[in-house]
PDB file of C-alpha atoms in Angstrom:
ATOM      1  CA  UNK A   1     100.869  46.345  51.525  1.00  0.00           C
ATOM      2  CA  UNK A   2      98.385  47.242  54.135  1.00  0.00           C
ATOM      3  CA  UNK A   3      97.879  50.916  55.565  1.00  0.00           C
ATOM      4  CA  UNK A   4      97.114  52.238  59.004  1.00  0.00           C
ATOM      5  CA  UNK A   5      95.936  55.859  59.484  1.00  0.00           C
ATOM      6  CA  UNK A   6      96.320  57.610  62.770  1.00  0.00           C
ATOM      7  CA  UNK A   7      94.071  60.541  63.898  1.00  0.00           C
ATOM      8  CA  UNK A   8      94.802  62.224  67.081  1.00  0.00           C
ATOM      9  CA  UNK A   9      91.924  64.278  68.430  1.00  0.00           C
ATOM     10  CA  UNK A  10      91.433  66.966  71.112  1.00  0.00           C
ATOM     11  CA  UNK A  11      88.321  69.138  71.328  1.00  0.00           C
ATOM     12  CA  UNK A  12      88.165  68.566  67.502  1.00  0.00           C
ATOM     13  CA  UNK A  13      84.442  68.574  66.753  1.00  0.00           C
ATOM     14  CA  UNK A  14      84.388  71.511  64.519  1.00  0.00           C
ATOM     15  CA  UNK A  15      86.306  70.055  61.543  1.00  0.00           C
ATOM     16  CA  UNK A  16      86.703  66.366  62.246  1.00  0.00           C
ATOM     17  CA  UNK A  17      83.706  65.097  60.451  1.00  0.00           C
ATOM     18  CA  UNK A  18      85.169  66.615  57.197  1.00  0.00           C
ATOM     19  CA  UNK A  19      88.659  65.044  58.018  1.00  0.00           C
ATOM     20  CA  UNK A  20      87.049  61.655  58.481  1.00  0.00           C
ATOM     21  CA  UNK A  21      85.005  61.760  55.524  1.00  0.00           C
ATOM     22  CA  UNK A  22      87.972  62.529  53.358  1.00  0.00           C
ATOM     23  CA  UNK A  23      89.776  59.440  54.706  1.00  0.00           C
ATOM     24  CA  UNK A  24      86.898  56.921  54.547  1.00  0.00           C
ATOM     25  CA  UNK A  25      86.003  58.207  50.960  1.00  0.00           C
ATOM     26  CA  UNK A  26      89.524  57.535  49.660  1.00  0.00           C
ATOM     27  CA  UNK A  27      90.203  55.677  46.441  1.00  0.00           C
ATOM     28  CA  UNK A  28      92.211  53.056  48.310  1.00  0.00           C
ATOM     29  CA  UNK A  29      90.530  52.537  51.754  1.00  0.00           C
ATOM     30  CA  UNK A  30      92.752  52.267  54.624  1.00  0.00           C
ATOM     31  CA  UNK A  31      93.001  48.887  56.588  1.00  0.00           C
ATOM     32  CA  UNK A  32      92.591  50.531  59.850  1.00  0.00           C
ATOM     33  CA  UNK A  33      91.919  54.062  61.124  1.00  0.00           C
ATOM     34  CA  UNK A  34      92.928  54.498  64.652  1.00  0.00           C
ATOM     35  CA  UNK A  35      91.505  57.626  66.415  1.00  0.00           C
ATOM     36  CA  UNK A  36      93.030  58.532  69.718  1.00  0.00           C
ATOM     37  CA  UNK A  37      91.417  61.304  71.757  1.00  0.00           C
ATOM     38  CA  UNK A  38      93.502  62.995  74.375  1.00  0.00           C
ATOM     39  CA  UNK A  39      90.925  64.001  77.016  1.00  0.00           C
ATOM     40  CA  UNK A  40      88.575  66.294  74.939  1.00  0.00           C
ATOM     41  CA  UNK A  41      86.522  68.458  77.262  1.00  0.00           C
ATOM     42  CA  UNK A  42      83.927  69.595  74.547  1.00  0.00           C
ATOM     43  CA  UNK A  43      80.799  68.098  76.318  1.00  0.00           C
ATOM     44  CA  UNK A  44      81.390  64.823  74.389  1.00  0.00           C
ATOM     45  CA  UNK A  45      81.023  66.502  70.893  1.00  0.00           C
ATOM     46  CA  UNK A  46      84.263  64.802  69.593  1.00  0.00           C
ATOM     47  CA  UNK A  47      83.452  61.588  70.749  1.00  0.00           C
ATOM     48  CA  UNK A  48      79.976  61.855  69.398  1.00  0.00           C
ATOM     49  CA  UNK A  49      81.454  62.411  65.898  1.00  0.00           C
ATOM     50  CA  UNK A  50      83.778  59.529  66.284  1.00  0.00           C
ATOM     51  CA  UNK A  51      81.100  57.017  67.527  1.00  0.00           C
ATOM     52  CA  UNK A  52      78.970  57.928  64.531  1.00  0.00           C
ATOM     53  CA  UNK A  53      81.659  56.947  62.057  1.00  0.00           C
ATOM     54  CA  UNK A  54      82.766  53.819  64.106  1.00  0.00           C
ATOM     55  CA  UNK A  55      79.112  52.566  63.640  1.00  0.00           C
ATOM     56  CA  UNK A  56      79.592  52.929  60.008  1.00  0.00           C
ATOM     57  CA  UNK A  57      82.957  51.639  59.387  1.00  0.00           C
ATOM     58  CA  UNK A  58      84.334  48.488  61.005  1.00  0.00           C
ATOM     59  CA  UNK A  59      88.079  49.431  60.177  1.00  0.00           C
ATOM     60  CA  UNK A  60      87.834  52.512  62.556  1.00  0.00           C
ATOM     61  CA  UNK A  61      89.165  51.838  66.046  1.00  0.00           C
ATOM     62  CA  UNK A  62      88.922  54.343  68.955  1.00  0.00           C
ATOM     63  CA  UNK A  63      91.277  54.774  71.931  1.00  0.00           C
ATOM     64  CA  UNK A  64      90.249  57.132  74.772  1.00  0.00           C
ATOM     65  CA  UNK A  65      93.254  58.325  76.946  1.00  0.00           C
ATOM     66  CA  UNK A  66      92.710  58.304  80.591  1.00  0.00           C
ATOM     67  CA  UNK A  67      95.060  61.377  81.009  1.00  0.00           C
ATOM     68  CA  UNK A  68      96.105  63.968  78.679  1.00  0.00           C
ATOM     69  CA  UNK A  69      99.376  62.824  77.033  1.00  0.00           C
ATOM     70  CA  UNK A  70      99.878  65.718  74.561  1.00  0.00           C
ATOM     71  CA  UNK A  71      99.782  65.324  70.843  1.00  0.00           C
ATOM     72  CA  UNK A  72     103.353  64.427  70.473  1.00  0.00           C
ATOM     73  CA  UNK A  73     103.048  61.283  72.623  1.00  0.00           C
ATOM     74  CA  UNK A  74      99.559  60.667  71.333  1.00  0.00           C
ATOM     75  CA  UNK A  75     101.036  60.139  67.891  1.00  0.00           C
ATOM     76  CA  UNK A  76     104.153  58.120  68.882  1.00  0.00           C
ATOM     77  CA  UNK A  77     102.512  55.727  71.077  1.00  0.00           C
ATOM     78  CA  UNK A  78      99.851  55.065  68.622  1.00  0.00           C
ATOM     79  CA  UNK A  79     102.284  54.644  65.543  1.00  0.00           C
ATOM     80  CA  UNK A  80     103.810  51.810  67.545  1.00  0.00           C
ATOM     81  CA  UNK A  81     100.462  50.182  68.104  1.00  0.00           C
ATOM     82  CA  UNK A  82      99.366  50.323  64.510  1.00  0.00           C
ATOM     83  CA  UNK A  83      99.198  47.049  62.841  1.00  0.00           C
ATOM     84  CA  UNK A  84     100.197  47.638  59.253  1.00  0.00           C
ATOM     85  CA  UNK A  85     103.142  48.292  56.937  1.00  0.00           C
ATOM     86  CA  UNK A  86     102.683  51.918  56.065  1.00  0.00           C
ATOM     87  CA  UNK A  87     101.481  54.504  58.706  1.00  0.00           C
ATOM     88  CA  UNK A  88      99.939  57.788  57.823  1.00  0.00           C
ATOM     89  CA  UNK A  89      99.459  60.543  60.338  1.00  0.00           C
ATOM     90  CA  UNK A  90      96.362  62.666  60.148  1.00  0.00           C
ATOM     91  CA  UNK A  91      95.294  66.028  61.869  1.00  0.00           C
ATOM     92  CA  UNK A  92      91.730  66.409  62.966  1.00  0.00           C
ATOM     93  CA  UNK A  93      91.139  69.577  60.773  1.00  0.00           C
ATOM     94  CA  UNK A  94      92.302  68.910  57.275  1.00  0.00           C
ATOM     95  CA  UNK A  95      90.783  67.542  54.023  1.00  0.00           C
ATOM     96  CA  UNK A  96      92.531  64.757  52.153  1.00  0.00           C
ATOM     97  CA  UNK A  97      92.491  64.586  48.318  1.00  0.00           C
ATOM     98  CA  UNK A  98      90.560  61.329  47.315  1.00  0.00           C
ATOM     99  CA  UNK A  99      93.810  59.786  45.849  1.00  0.00           C
ATOM    100  CA  UNK A 100      96.042  60.567  48.584  1.00  0.00           C
ATOM    101  CA  UNK A 101      96.419  57.095  50.194  1.00  0.00           C
ATOM    102  CA  UNK A 102      96.428  55.352  46.744  1.00  0.00           C
ATOM    103  CA  UNK A 103      99.163  57.500  45.223  1.00  0.00           C
ATOM    104  CA  UNK A 104     101.582  57.518  48.067  1.00  0.00           C
ATOM    105  CA  UNK A 105     101.116  53.757  48.826  1.00  0.00           C
ATOM    106  CA  UNK A 106     101.792  52.940  45.280  1.00  0.00           C
ATOM    107  CA  UNK A 107     104.846  54.935  45.425  1.00  0.00           C
ATOM    108  CA  UNK A 108     106.123  53.121  48.530  1.00  0.00           C
ATOM    109  CA  UNK A 109     105.038  49.743  47.208  1.00  0.00           C
ATOM    110  CA  UNK A 110     107.227  50.209  44.018  1.00  0.00           C
ATOM    111  CA  UNK A 111     110.299  51.653  45.727  1.00  0.00           C
ATOM    112  CA  UNK A 112     112.200  51.239  49.064  1.00  0.00           C
ATOM    113  CA  UNK A 113     111.484  54.847  50.240  1.00  0.00           C
ATOM    114  CA  UNK A 114     111.187  54.632  53.956  1.00  0.00           C
ATOM    115  CA  UNK A 115     109.523  57.991  54.502  1.00  0.00           C
ATOM    116  CA  UNK A 116     107.398  59.665  51.935  1.00  0.00           C
ATOM    117  CA  UNK A 117     105.740  63.298  52.220  1.00  0.00           C
ATOM    118  CA  UNK A 118     103.549  65.319  49.906  1.00  0.00           C
ATOM    119  CA  UNK A 119     102.906  68.921  49.229  1.00  0.00           C
ATOM    120  CA  UNK A 120      99.678  70.358  50.183  1.00  0.00           C
ATOM    121  CA  UNK A 121      97.343  73.431  49.523  1.00  0.00           C
ATOM    122  CA  UNK A 122      96.482  75.635  52.474  1.00  0.00           C
ATOM    123  CA  UNK A 123      92.820  76.554  53.468  1.00  0.00           C
ATOM    124  CA  UNK A 124      91.237  78.713  56.097  1.00  0.00           C
ATOM    125  CA  UNK A 125      88.622  78.244  58.706  1.00  0.00           C
ATOM    126  CA  UNK A 126      85.880  78.390  56.027  1.00  0.00           C
ATOM    127  CA  UNK A 127      87.623  76.025  53.322  1.00  0.00           C
ATOM    128  CA  UNK A 128      88.786  79.032  51.469  1.00  0.00           C
ATOM    129  CA  UNK A 129      92.067  78.430  49.368  1.00  0.00           C
ATOM    130  CA  UNK A 130      94.852  80.587  50.872  1.00  0.00           C
ATOM    131  CA  UNK A 131      97.936  78.935  49.204  1.00  0.00           C
ATOM    132  CA  UNK A 132      98.825  76.481  46.593  1.00  0.00           C
ATOM    133  CA  UNK A 133     101.877  74.966  44.847  1.00  0.00           C
ATOM    134  CA  UNK A 134     102.516  74.072  41.264  1.00  0.00           C
ATOM    135  CA  UNK A 135     102.638  70.296  41.007  1.00  0.00           C
ATOM    136  CA  UNK A 136     104.957  68.190  38.962  1.00  0.00           C
ATOM    137  CA  UNK A 137     104.360  64.708  40.424  1.00  0.00           C
ATOM    138  CA  UNK A 138     108.035  64.144  40.622  1.00  0.00           C
ATOM    139  CA  UNK A 139     109.881  62.445  43.499  1.00  0.00           C
ATOM    140  CA  UNK A 140     112.162  64.976  45.068  1.00  0.00           C
ATOM    141  CA  UNK A 141     115.044  63.877  47.280  1.00  0.00           C
ATOM    142  CA  UNK A 142     115.464  65.991  50.459  1.00  0.00           C
ATOM    143  CA  UNK A 143     118.995  66.603  51.253  1.00  0.00           C
ATOM    144  CA  UNK A 144     120.651  67.090  54.710  1.00  0.00           C
ATOM    145  CA  UNK A 145     121.491  70.648  55.236  1.00  0.00           C
ATOM    146  CA  UNK A 146     122.075  73.073  58.007  1.00  0.00           C
ATOM    147  CA  UNK A 147     118.315  73.455  58.396  1.00  0.00           C
ATOM    148  CA  UNK A 148     118.136  69.721  59.187  1.00  0.00           C
ATOM    149  CA  UNK A 149     116.065  70.560  62.412  1.00  0.00           C
ATOM    150  CA  UNK A 150     113.176  72.201  60.489  1.00  0.00           C
ATOM    151  CA  UNK A 151     110.537  69.595  59.521  1.00  0.00           C
ATOM    152  CA  UNK A 152     110.660  68.814  55.809  1.00  0.00           C
ATOM    153  CA  UNK A 153     106.739  68.675  55.758  1.00  0.00           C
ATOM    154  CA  UNK A 154     104.138  68.508  58.415  1.00  0.00           C
ATOM    155  CA  UNK A 155     103.006  65.122  59.695  1.00  0.00           C
ATOM    156  CA  UNK A 156      99.700  65.254  58.079  1.00  0.00           C
ATOM    157  CA  UNK A 157     101.492  64.865  54.697  1.00  0.00           C
ATOM    158  CA  UNK A 158     103.600  61.983  55.922  1.00  0.00           C
ATOM    159  CA  UNK A 159     103.642  58.095  55.416  1.00  0.00           C
ATOM    160  CA  UNK A 160     106.261  56.060  57.212  1.00  0.00           C
ATOM    161  CA  UNK A 161     107.120  52.390  57.012  1.00  0.00           C
ATOM    162  CA  UNK A 162     106.217  50.565  60.076  1.00  0.00           C
ATOM    163  CA  UNK A 163     109.626  49.138  60.251  1.00  0.00           C
ATOM    164  CA  UNK A 164     111.217  52.388  60.345  1.00  0.00           C
ATOM    165  CA  UNK A 165     108.762  53.340  63.411  1.00  0.00           C
ATOM    166  CA  UNK A 166     109.792  50.114  65.137  1.00  0.00           C
ATOM    167  CA  UNK A 167     113.544  50.655  64.506  1.00  0.00           C
ATOM    168  CA  UNK A 168     113.935  54.220  65.646  1.00  0.00           C
ATOM    169  CA  UNK A 169     111.142  55.061  68.155  1.00  0.00           C
ATOM    170  CA  UNK A 170     113.445  54.138  71.088  1.00  0.00           C
ATOM    171  CA  UNK A 171     115.456  57.499  70.169  1.00  0.00           C
ATOM    172  CA  UNK A 172     112.312  59.653  70.614  1.00  0.00           C
ATOM    173  CA  UNK A 173     112.071  61.944  73.698  1.00  0.00           C
ATOM    174  CA  UNK A 174     108.705  63.218  75.024  1.00  0.00           C
ATOM    175  CA  UNK A 175     107.504  66.478  73.672  1.00  0.00           C
ATOM    176  CA  UNK A 176     109.303  66.296  70.464  1.00  0.00           C
ATOM    177  CA  UNK A 177     106.972  66.619  67.634  1.00  0.00           C
ATOM    178  CA  UNK A 178     106.476  63.185  65.910  1.00  0.00           C
ATOM    179  CA  UNK A 179     106.736  64.675  62.479  1.00  0.00           C
ATOM    180  CA  UNK A 180     109.852  66.528  63.425  1.00  0.00           C
ATOM    181  CA  UNK A 181     111.196  63.196  64.622  1.00  0.00           C
ATOM    182  CA  UNK A 182     110.624  61.284  61.512  1.00  0.00           C
ATOM    183  CA  UNK A 183     111.883  64.115  59.379  1.00  0.00           C
ATOM    184  CA  UNK A 184     114.975  64.041  61.435  1.00  0.00           C
ATOM    185  CA  UNK A 185     115.321  60.293  61.121  1.00  0.00           C
ATOM    186  CA  UNK A 186     114.942  60.501  57.431  1.00  0.00           C
ATOM    187  CA  UNK A 187     117.589  63.270  57.008  1.00  0.00           C
ATOM    188  CA  UNK A 188     120.199  61.559  59.389  1.00  0.00           C
ATOM    189  CA  UNK A 189     119.968  57.859  58.889  1.00  0.00           C
ATOM    190  CA  UNK A 190     117.488  57.008  55.940  1.00  0.00           C
ATOM    191  CA  UNK A 191     115.764  59.026  53.209  1.00  0.00           C
ATOM    192  CA  UNK A 192     112.913  61.282  53.291  1.00  0.00           C
ATOM    193  CA  UNK A 193     111.424  61.899  49.821  1.00  0.00           C
ATOM    194  CA  UNK A 194     108.761  64.453  48.664  1.00  0.00           C
ATOM    195  CA  UNK A 195     106.080  63.424  45.969  1.00  0.00           C
ATOM    196  CA  UNK A 196     105.510  66.795  44.352  1.00  0.00           C
ATOM    197  CA  UNK A 197     101.726  66.565  44.278  1.00  0.00           C
ATOM    198  CA  UNK A 198      99.148  68.558  46.498  1.00  0.00           C
ATOM    199  CA  UNK A 199      97.359  65.731  48.536  1.00  0.00           C
ATOM    200  CA  UNK A 200      96.022  67.736  51.319  1.00  0.00           C
ATOM    201  CA  UNK A 201      93.967  70.809  51.970  1.00  0.00           C
ATOM    202  CA  UNK A 202      95.998  71.734  55.072  1.00  0.00           C
ATOM    203  CA  UNK A 203      93.862  74.012  57.480  1.00  0.00           C
ATOM    204  CA  UNK A 204      95.415  76.898  59.141  1.00  0.00           C
ATOM    205  CA  UNK A 205      93.203  78.461  61.956  1.00  0.00           C
ATOM    206  CA  UNK A 206      93.430  80.102  65.364  1.00  0.00           C
ATOM    207  CA  UNK A 207      93.147  76.740  67.285  1.00  0.00           C
ATOM    208  CA  UNK A 208      95.687  74.485  65.540  1.00  0.00           C
ATOM    209  CA  UNK A 209      99.357  74.109  65.868  1.00  0.00           C
ATOM    210  CA  UNK A 210     100.424  74.596  62.246  1.00  0.00           C
ATOM    211  CA  UNK A 211     102.345  77.544  61.238  1.00  0.00           C
ATOM    212  CA  UNK A 212     102.609  78.994  64.671  1.00  0.00           C
ATOM    213  CA  UNK A 213     105.741  80.569  65.840  1.00  0.00           C
ATOM    214  CA  UNK A 214     105.382  81.891  69.460  1.00  0.00           C
ATOM    215  CA  UNK A 215     106.958  85.107  70.515  1.00  0.00           C
ATOM    216  CA  UNK A 216     106.724  84.197  74.113  1.00  0.00           C
ATOM    217  CA  UNK A 217     110.428  83.832  75.458  1.00  0.00           C
ATOM    218  CA  UNK A 218     109.510  80.869  77.504  1.00  0.00           C
ATOM    219  CA  UNK A 219     107.891  79.014  74.728  1.00  0.00           C
ATOM    220  CA  UNK A 220     110.964  79.599  72.470  1.00  0.00           C
ATOM    221  CA  UNK A 221     113.246  78.459  75.309  1.00  0.00           C
ATOM    222  CA  UNK A 222     111.095  75.310  75.946  1.00  0.00           C
ATOM    223  CA  UNK A 223     111.132  74.295  72.166  1.00  0.00           C
ATOM    224  CA  UNK A 224     114.810  74.823  71.845  1.00  0.00           C
ATOM    225  CA  UNK A 225     115.476  72.785  75.014  1.00  0.00           C
ATOM    226  CA  UNK A 226     113.325  69.777  73.686  1.00  0.00           C
ATOM    227  CA  UNK A 227     115.369  69.981  70.454  1.00  0.00           C
ATOM    228  CA  UNK A 228     118.645  69.961  72.204  1.00  0.00           C
ATOM    229  CA  UNK A 229     117.609  66.933  74.344  1.00  0.00           C
ATOM    230  CA  UNK A 230     116.373  65.143  71.359  1.00  0.00           C
ATOM    231  CA  UNK A 231     119.810  65.640  69.656  1.00  0.00           C
ATOM    232  CA  UNK A 232     121.832  64.696  72.624  1.00  0.00           C
ATOM    233  CA  UNK A 233     119.880  61.293  72.685  1.00  0.00           C
ATOM    234  CA  UNK A 234     120.482  60.615  69.077  1.00  0.00           C
ATOM    235  CA  UNK A 235     124.251  61.560  69.465  1.00  0.00           C
ATOM    236  CA  UNK A 236     124.630  59.151  72.481  1.00  0.00           C
ATOM    237  CA  UNK A 237     123.109  56.385  70.375  1.00  0.00           C
ATOM    238  CA  UNK A 238     124.731  53.400  68.431  1.00  0.00           C
ATOM    239  CA  UNK A 239     122.948  54.764  65.433  1.00  0.00           C
ATOM    240  CA  UNK A 240     125.014  57.874  65.358  1.00  0.00           C
ATOM    241  CA  UNK A 241     128.189  56.014  64.947  1.00  0.00           C
ATOM    242  CA  UNK A 242     127.205  55.337  61.270  1.00  0.00           C
ATOM    243  CA  UNK A 243     126.796  59.038  60.393  1.00  0.00           C
ATOM    244  CA  UNK A 244     129.559  60.505  58.200  1.00  0.00           C
ATOM    245  CA  UNK A 245     131.936  63.118  59.701  1.00  0.00           C
ATOM    246  CA  UNK A 246     130.684  66.132  57.608  1.00  0.00           C
ATOM    247  CA  UNK A 247     127.113  65.536  59.040  1.00  0.00           C
ATOM    248  CA  UNK A 248     128.471  65.110  62.418  1.00  0.00           C
ATOM    249  CA  UNK A 249     130.156  68.500  62.332  1.00  0.00           C
ATOM    250  CA  UNK A 250     126.839  70.239  61.360  1.00  0.00           C
ATOM    251  CA  UNK A 251     124.971  68.426  63.978  1.00  0.00           C
ATOM    252  CA  UNK A 252     127.362  68.990  66.646  1.00  0.00           C
ATOM    253  CA  UNK A 253     127.725  72.654  65.895  1.00  0.00           C
ATOM    254  CA  UNK A 254     123.919  73.060  65.812  1.00  0.00           C
ATOM    255  CA  UNK A 255     123.784  71.494  69.378  1.00  0.00           C
ATOM    256  CA  UNK A 256     126.368  74.100  70.470  1.00  0.00           C
ATOM    257  CA  UNK A 257     124.307  76.820  68.871  1.00  0.00           C
ATOM    258  CA  UNK A 258     121.005  75.383  70.455  1.00  0.00           C
ATOM    259  CA  UNK A 259     122.464  75.280  73.933  1.00  0.00           C
ATOM    260  CA  UNK A 260     123.711  78.925  73.623  1.00  0.00           C
ATOM    261  CA  UNK A 261     120.230  80.117  72.367  1.00  0.00           C
ATOM    262  CA  UNK A 262     118.514  78.102  75.096  1.00  0.00           C
ATOM    263  CA  UNK A 263     120.545  80.237  77.766  1.00  0.00           C
ATOM    264  CA  UNK A 264     120.111  83.338  75.926  1.00  0.00           C
ATOM    265  CA  UNK A 265     116.262  82.883  75.958  1.00  0.00           C
ATOM    266  CA  UNK A 266     116.060  81.744  79.451  1.00  0.00           C
ATOM    267  CA  UNK A 267     118.327  84.683  80.853  1.00  0.00           C
ATOM    268  CA  UNK A 268     116.894  87.261  78.338  1.00  0.00           C
ATOM    269  CA  UNK A 269     120.397  88.277  77.557  1.00  0.00           C
ATOM    270  CA  UNK A 270     120.835  90.944  74.784  1.00  0.00           C
ATOM    271  CA  UNK A 271     124.460  90.405  74.979  1.00  0.00           C
ATOM    272  CA  UNK A 272     124.081  86.618  74.256  1.00  0.00           C
ATOM    273  CA  UNK A 273     121.748  87.557  71.419  1.00  0.00           C
ATOM    274  CA  UNK A 274     124.636  89.544  69.761  1.00  0.00           C
ATOM    275  CA  UNK A 275     127.199  86.909  70.673  1.00  0.00           C
ATOM    276  CA  UNK A 276     125.282  84.015  69.035  1.00  0.00           C
ATOM    277  CA  UNK A 277     125.966  85.779  65.621  1.00  0.00           C
ATOM    278  CA  UNK A 278     129.267  84.062  65.764  1.00  0.00           C
ATOM    279  CA  UNK A 279     127.405  81.227  64.338  1.00  0.00           C
ATOM    280  CA  UNK A 280     125.995  83.419  61.835  1.00  0.00           C
ATOM    281  CA  UNK A 281     122.152  82.859  61.020  1.00  0.00           C
ATOM    282  CA  UNK A 282     122.387  79.487  59.385  1.00  0.00           C
ATOM    283  CA  UNK A 283     120.543  77.578  62.062  1.00  0.00           C
ATOM    284  CA  UNK A 284     117.533  79.979  62.255  1.00  0.00           C
ATOM    285  CA  UNK A 285     115.001  79.087  59.635  1.00  0.00           C
ATOM    286  CA  UNK A 286     114.632  82.737  58.748  1.00  0.00           C
ATOM    287  CA  UNK A 287     116.107  85.932  59.746  1.00  0.00           C
ATOM    288  CA  UNK A 288     112.806  86.931  61.049  1.00  0.00           C
ATOM    289  CA  UNK A 289     113.267  84.262  63.612  1.00  0.00           C
ATOM    290  CA  UNK A 290     116.477  85.741  64.780  1.00  0.00           C
ATOM    291  CA  UNK A 291     114.705  89.004  65.148  1.00  0.00           C
ATOM    292  CA  UNK A 292     111.842  87.353  66.931  1.00  0.00           C
ATOM    293  CA  UNK A 293     114.180  86.248  69.682  1.00  0.00           C
ATOM    294  CA  UNK A 294     115.178  89.732  70.396  1.00  0.00           C
ATOM    295  CA  UNK A 295     111.506  90.862  70.526  1.00  0.00           C
ATOM    296  CA  UNK A 296     110.528  87.955  72.799  1.00  0.00           C
ATOM    297  CA  UNK A 297     113.035  89.157  75.353  1.00  0.00           C
ATOM    298  CA  UNK A 298     111.565  92.649  75.569  1.00  0.00           C
TER     299      UNK A 298
END
């Protein structure tokens, strides 16, 4: 099987070279690396780094967007343009362990797993280790639960079969994160499996999207609206007919909750914040997130 890697860039010059070095230095070299720049405005620094590596590695391809599409669309459109059997998504500021592609591709070549994710270490702006996980190298099945709308693992840890991308991309709506989408597809229609190995040094810093939970009420409402619209599109699809009744009950209950939460945030209604407790806290990822809604409306 052949491998595509997609890197979405935007003003990424600070860490991009380290990210690319960790990909071209893999024990299994990808068959193509597609770098898509979303109108960086850093005096050409990001493109300069990309051009440097393009000259050295013929398998690196470059796409320059004419308009800013947003990272969600950048990844989804490029995933559909990729040529090969397994598609890996890459951030612009992480560091991959040398055997990431080899290990994950080997698992997918020897199984029928449609979507595979790994675990990861967390590093800071200076490559200092912040968090690590114990590794067992086992394959772990991720079960559907009431928290199905939370991404199982970030996109930078994800490998997806191209036929899955082609089969389900028509269900995707703009602004819904690509990793959230394929996590959802895995939980609803296919499988999403975790290989319990730390295959990335995932960087958390002030300029990236990972790990951020905004306290701005408008941002929270916007995210919930996109989630609601994504679920509505899935529910209206032919694919949804094949989901079992128990799953449908949870999905449709979540959507009812999500629509009420969206209204609550838009109107900044403390009464609705109390009333939404009739669903319990099961659709919030944490109790802190529920409290965060209250604080955002102040």
